[in-house]
mmCIF file of C-alpha atoms in Angstrom:
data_model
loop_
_atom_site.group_PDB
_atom_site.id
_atom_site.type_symbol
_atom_site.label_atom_id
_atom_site.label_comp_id
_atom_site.label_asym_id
_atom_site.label_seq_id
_atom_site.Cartn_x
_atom_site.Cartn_y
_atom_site.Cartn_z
ATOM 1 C CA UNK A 1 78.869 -85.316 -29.617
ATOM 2 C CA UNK A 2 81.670 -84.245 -31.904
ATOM 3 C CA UNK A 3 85.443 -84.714 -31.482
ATOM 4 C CA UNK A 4 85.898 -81.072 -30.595
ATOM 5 C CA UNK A 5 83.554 -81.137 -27.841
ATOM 6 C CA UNK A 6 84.722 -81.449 -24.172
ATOM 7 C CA UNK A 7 84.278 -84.901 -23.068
ATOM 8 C CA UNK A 8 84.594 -86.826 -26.614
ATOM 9 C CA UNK A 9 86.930 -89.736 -27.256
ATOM 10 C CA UNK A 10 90.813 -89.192 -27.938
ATOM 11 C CA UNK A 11 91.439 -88.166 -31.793
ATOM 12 C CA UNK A 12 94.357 -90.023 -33.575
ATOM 13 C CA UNK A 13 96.882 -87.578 -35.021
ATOM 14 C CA UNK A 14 98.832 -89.841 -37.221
ATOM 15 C CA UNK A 15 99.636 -93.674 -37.708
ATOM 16 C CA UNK A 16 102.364 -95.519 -36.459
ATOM 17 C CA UNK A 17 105.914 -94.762 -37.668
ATOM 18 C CA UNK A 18 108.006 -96.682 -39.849
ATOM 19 C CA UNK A 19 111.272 -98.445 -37.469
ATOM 20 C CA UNK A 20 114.073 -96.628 -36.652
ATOM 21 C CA UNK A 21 115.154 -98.041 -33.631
ATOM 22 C CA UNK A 22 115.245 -97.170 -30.242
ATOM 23 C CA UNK A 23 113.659 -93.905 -29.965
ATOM 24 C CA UNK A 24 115.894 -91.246 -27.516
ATOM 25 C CA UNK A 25 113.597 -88.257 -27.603
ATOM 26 C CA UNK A 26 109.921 -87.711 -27.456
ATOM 27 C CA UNK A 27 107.902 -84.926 -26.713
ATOM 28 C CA UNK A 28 105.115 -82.462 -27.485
ATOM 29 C CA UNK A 29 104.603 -79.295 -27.152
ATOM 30 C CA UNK A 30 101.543 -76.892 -27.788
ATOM 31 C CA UNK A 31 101.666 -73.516 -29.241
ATOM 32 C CA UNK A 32 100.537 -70.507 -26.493
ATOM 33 C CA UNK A 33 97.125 -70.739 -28.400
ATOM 34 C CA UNK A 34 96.840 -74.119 -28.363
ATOM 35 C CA UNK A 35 95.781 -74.475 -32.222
ATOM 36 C CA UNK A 36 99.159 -76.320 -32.764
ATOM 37 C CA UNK A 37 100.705 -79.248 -31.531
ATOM 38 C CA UNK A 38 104.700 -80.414 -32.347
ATOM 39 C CA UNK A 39 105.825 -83.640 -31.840
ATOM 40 C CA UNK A 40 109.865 -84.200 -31.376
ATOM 41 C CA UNK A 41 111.233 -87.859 -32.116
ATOM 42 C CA UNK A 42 114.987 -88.475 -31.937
ATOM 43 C CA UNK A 43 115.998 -92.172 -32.876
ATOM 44 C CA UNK A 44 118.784 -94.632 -33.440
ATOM 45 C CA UNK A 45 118.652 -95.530 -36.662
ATOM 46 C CA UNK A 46 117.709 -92.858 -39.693
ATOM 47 C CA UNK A 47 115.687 -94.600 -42.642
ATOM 48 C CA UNK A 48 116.893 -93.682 -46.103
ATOM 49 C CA UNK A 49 114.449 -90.838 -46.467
ATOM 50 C CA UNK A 50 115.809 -89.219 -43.219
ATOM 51 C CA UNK A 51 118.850 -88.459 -44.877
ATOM 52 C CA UNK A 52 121.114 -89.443 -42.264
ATOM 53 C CA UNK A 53 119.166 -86.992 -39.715
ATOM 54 C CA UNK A 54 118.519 -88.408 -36.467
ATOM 55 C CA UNK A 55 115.590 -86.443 -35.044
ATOM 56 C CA UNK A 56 112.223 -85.587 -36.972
ATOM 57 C CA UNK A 57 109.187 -83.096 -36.692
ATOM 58 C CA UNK A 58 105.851 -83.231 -37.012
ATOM 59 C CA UNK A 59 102.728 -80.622 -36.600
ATOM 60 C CA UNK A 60 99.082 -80.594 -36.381
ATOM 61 C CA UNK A 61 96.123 -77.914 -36.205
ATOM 62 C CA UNK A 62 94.240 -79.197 -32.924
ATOM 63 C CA UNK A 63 91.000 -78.133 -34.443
ATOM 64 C CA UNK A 64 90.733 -80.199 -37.183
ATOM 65 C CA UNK A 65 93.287 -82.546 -36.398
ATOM 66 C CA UNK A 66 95.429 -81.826 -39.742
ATOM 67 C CA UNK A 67 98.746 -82.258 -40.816
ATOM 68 C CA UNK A 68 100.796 -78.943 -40.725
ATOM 69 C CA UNK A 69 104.238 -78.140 -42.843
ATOM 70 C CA UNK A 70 106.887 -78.052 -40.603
ATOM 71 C CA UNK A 71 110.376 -78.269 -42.127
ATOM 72 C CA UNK A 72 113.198 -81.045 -40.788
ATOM 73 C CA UNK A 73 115.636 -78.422 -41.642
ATOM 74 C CA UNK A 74 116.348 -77.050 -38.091
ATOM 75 C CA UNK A 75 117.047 -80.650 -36.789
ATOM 76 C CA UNK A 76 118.989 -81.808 -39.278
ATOM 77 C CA UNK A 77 122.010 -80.291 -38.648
ATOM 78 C CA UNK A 78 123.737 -81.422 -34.911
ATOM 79 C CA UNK A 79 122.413 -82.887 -32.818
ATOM 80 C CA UNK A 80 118.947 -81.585 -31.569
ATOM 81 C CA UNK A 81 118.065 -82.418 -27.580
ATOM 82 C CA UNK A 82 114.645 -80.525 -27.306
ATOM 83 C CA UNK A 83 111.714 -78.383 -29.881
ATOM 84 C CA UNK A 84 109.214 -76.435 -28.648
ATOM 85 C CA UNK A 85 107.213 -73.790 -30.173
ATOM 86 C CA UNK A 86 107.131 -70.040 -29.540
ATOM 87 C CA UNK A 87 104.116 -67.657 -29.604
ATOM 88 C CA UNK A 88 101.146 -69.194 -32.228
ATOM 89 C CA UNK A 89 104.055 -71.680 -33.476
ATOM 90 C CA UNK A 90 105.495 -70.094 -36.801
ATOM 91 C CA UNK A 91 108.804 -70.138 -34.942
ATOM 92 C CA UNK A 92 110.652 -72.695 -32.397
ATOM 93 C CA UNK A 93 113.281 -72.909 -30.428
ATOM 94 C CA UNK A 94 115.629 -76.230 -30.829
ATOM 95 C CA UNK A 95 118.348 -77.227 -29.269
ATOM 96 C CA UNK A 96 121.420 -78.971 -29.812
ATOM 97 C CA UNK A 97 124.673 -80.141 -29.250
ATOM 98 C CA UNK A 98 128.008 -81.021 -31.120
ATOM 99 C CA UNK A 99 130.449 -82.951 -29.696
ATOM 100 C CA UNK A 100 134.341 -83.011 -30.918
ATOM 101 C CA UNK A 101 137.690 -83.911 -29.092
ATOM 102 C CA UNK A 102 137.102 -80.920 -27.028
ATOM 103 C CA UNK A 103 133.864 -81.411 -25.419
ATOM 104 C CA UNK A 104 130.501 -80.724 -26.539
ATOM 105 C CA UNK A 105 129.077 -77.816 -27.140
ATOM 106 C CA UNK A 106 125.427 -76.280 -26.818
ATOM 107 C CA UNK A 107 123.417 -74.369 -29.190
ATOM 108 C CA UNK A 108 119.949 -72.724 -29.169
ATOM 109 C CA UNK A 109 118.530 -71.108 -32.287
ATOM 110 C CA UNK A 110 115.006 -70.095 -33.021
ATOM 111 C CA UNK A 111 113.748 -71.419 -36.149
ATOM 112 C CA UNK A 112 111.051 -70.561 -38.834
ATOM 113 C CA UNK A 113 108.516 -73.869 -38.542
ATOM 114 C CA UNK A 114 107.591 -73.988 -42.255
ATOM 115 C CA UNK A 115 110.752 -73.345 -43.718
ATOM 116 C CA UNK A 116 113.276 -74.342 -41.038
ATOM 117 C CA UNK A 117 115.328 -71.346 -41.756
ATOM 118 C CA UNK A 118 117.281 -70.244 -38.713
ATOM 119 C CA UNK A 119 115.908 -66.950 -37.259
ATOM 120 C CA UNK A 120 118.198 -66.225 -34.645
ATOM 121 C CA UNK A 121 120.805 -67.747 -32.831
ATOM 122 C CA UNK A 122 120.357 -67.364 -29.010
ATOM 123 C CA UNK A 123 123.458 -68.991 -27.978
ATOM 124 C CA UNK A 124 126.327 -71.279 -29.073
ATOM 125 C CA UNK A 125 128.813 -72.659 -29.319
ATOM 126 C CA UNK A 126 129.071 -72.744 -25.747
ATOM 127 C CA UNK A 127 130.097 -75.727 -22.910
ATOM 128 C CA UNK A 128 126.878 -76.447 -20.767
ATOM 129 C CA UNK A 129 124.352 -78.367 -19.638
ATOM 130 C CA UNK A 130 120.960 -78.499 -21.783
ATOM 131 C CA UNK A 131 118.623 -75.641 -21.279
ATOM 132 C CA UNK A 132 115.750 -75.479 -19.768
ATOM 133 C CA UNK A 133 112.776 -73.769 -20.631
ATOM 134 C CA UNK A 134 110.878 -70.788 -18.678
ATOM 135 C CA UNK A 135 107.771 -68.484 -18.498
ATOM 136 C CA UNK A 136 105.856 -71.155 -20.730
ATOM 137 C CA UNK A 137 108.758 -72.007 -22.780
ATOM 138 C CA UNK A 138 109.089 -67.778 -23.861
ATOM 139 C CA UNK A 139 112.621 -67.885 -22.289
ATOM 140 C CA UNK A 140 115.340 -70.333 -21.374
ATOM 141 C CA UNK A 141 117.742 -71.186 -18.145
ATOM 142 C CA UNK A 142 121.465 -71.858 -19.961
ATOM 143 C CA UNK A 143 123.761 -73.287 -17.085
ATOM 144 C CA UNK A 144 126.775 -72.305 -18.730
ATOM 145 C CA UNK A 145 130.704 -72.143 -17.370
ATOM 146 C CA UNK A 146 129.858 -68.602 -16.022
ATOM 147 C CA UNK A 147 127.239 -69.518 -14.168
ATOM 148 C CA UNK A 148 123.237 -69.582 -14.801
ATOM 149 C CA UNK A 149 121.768 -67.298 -17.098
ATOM 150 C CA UNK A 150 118.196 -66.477 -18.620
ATOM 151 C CA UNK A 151 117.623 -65.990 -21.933
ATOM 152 C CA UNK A 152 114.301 -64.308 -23.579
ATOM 153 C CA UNK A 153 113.378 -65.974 -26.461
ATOM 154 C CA UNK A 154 110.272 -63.983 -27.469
ATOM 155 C CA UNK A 155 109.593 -59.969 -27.120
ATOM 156 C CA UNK A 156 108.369 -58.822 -23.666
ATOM 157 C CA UNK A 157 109.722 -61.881 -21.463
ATOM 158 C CA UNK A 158 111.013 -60.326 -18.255
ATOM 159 C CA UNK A 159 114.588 -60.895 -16.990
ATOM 160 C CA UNK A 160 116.901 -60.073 -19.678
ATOM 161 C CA UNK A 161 120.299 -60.357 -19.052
ATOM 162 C CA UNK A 162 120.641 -62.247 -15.541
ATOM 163 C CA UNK A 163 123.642 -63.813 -14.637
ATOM 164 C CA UNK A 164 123.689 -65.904 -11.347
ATOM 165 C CA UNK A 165 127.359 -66.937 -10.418
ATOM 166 C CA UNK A 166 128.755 -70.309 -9.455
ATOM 167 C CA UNK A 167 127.006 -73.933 -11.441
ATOM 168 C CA UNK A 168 123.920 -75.121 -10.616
ATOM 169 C CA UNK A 169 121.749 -78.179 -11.995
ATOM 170 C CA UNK A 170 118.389 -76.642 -11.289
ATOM 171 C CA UNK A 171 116.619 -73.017 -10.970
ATOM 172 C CA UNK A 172 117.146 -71.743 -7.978
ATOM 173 C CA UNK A 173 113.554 -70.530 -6.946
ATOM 174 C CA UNK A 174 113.952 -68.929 -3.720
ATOM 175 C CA UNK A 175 116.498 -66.619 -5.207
ATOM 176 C CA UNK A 176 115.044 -62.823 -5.796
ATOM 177 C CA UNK A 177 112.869 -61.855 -8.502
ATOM 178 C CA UNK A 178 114.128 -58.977 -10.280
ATOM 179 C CA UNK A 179 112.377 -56.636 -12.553
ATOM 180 C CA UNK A 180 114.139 -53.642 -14.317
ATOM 181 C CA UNK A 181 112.354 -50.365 -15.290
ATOM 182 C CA UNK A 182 114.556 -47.385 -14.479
ATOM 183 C CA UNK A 183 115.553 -48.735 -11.473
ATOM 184 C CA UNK A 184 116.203 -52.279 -9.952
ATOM 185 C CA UNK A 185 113.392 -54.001 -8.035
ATOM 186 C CA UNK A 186 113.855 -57.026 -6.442
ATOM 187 C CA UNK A 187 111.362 -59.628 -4.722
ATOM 188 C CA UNK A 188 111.875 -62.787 -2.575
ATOM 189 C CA UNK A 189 109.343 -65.385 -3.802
ATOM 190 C CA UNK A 190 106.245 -66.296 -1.139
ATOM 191 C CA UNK A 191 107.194 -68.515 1.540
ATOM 192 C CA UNK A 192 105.534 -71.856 0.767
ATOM 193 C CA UNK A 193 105.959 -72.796 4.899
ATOM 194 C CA UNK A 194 108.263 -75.537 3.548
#
């Protein structure tokens, strides 16, 4: 049985990495094909080939199990909170904050993977709460001083331009659904019986 094959052992992606102290951060995230695979690190303490950056990226191809280029570019500048990859994962979405003696702010910019060139900046600066990610990670909750609000990151993501008033900590999921064609449709969810 190969290690592609449904029921084979566990493949190791990489070795163990060199000390940089507590680690804050750590995540994964596959692209919507699945033929990618990001890992996000933050740390403590940046080794001298970090470059002072406090957060580092790497990417495989979950076929073979090979190391991908993926640039540390987009997290080197701020301070990045959460990756994740969009569509077949040439682009991501990171996020970040900056703190000064006025607060901190929150960014979100998409990203090219290889290069770490910034595509597009979704929002920021802005006062918030981190975002939270939607429809697969294709869009993104922003609970922001005016209130919630979605954000599409990738073409064809429903719900452009929704503002909900007031703060809230989580998505409010028995609030309507709406949908806009040439006119306004809106939907309450299912009742669960809960």
């Amino acid at each position: 049985m190969g290690p592609d094959r449904p029921g084979a052992p566990p493949r190791r992606l990489s070795g163990e990495l060199p000390d940089r102290g507590d680690a804050y951060e750590s995540s994964l995230d596959f692209s919507e094909d699945g033929a990618r695979l990001l890992h996000f690190l933050t740390y403590e303490r940046p080794r001298p080939e970090d470059d002072g950056r406090r957060a580092l990226l790497r990417l495989w191809d979950t076929d073979g199990g090979r190391t991908l280029p993926v640039s540390q570019k987009s997290v080197a500048q701020r301070e990045p909170v959460m990756t994740w990859l969009l569509g077949d994962g040439d682009r991501m979405a990171v996020a970040a904050t900056e703190s000064s003696g006025e607060g901190t702010n929150r960014y979100l910019d998409v990203h090219s993977t290889a290069s770490g060139e910034r595509v597009r900046r979704v929002y920021g600066p802005e006062p918030g709460s981190n975002p939270m990610p939607g429809e697969r990670g294709r869009g993104v909750w922003f609970n922001g001083q005016d209130g919630l609000r979605w954000y599409p990151l990738v073409p064809g993501v429903g719900r452009p331009g929704v503002v909900r008033g007031g703060t809230a900590g989580f998505v409010e999921l028995t609030a309507p659904t709406c949908t806009t064609r040439r006119r306004r449709r809106c939907r309450r969810p299912a009742s669960t019986g809960a």
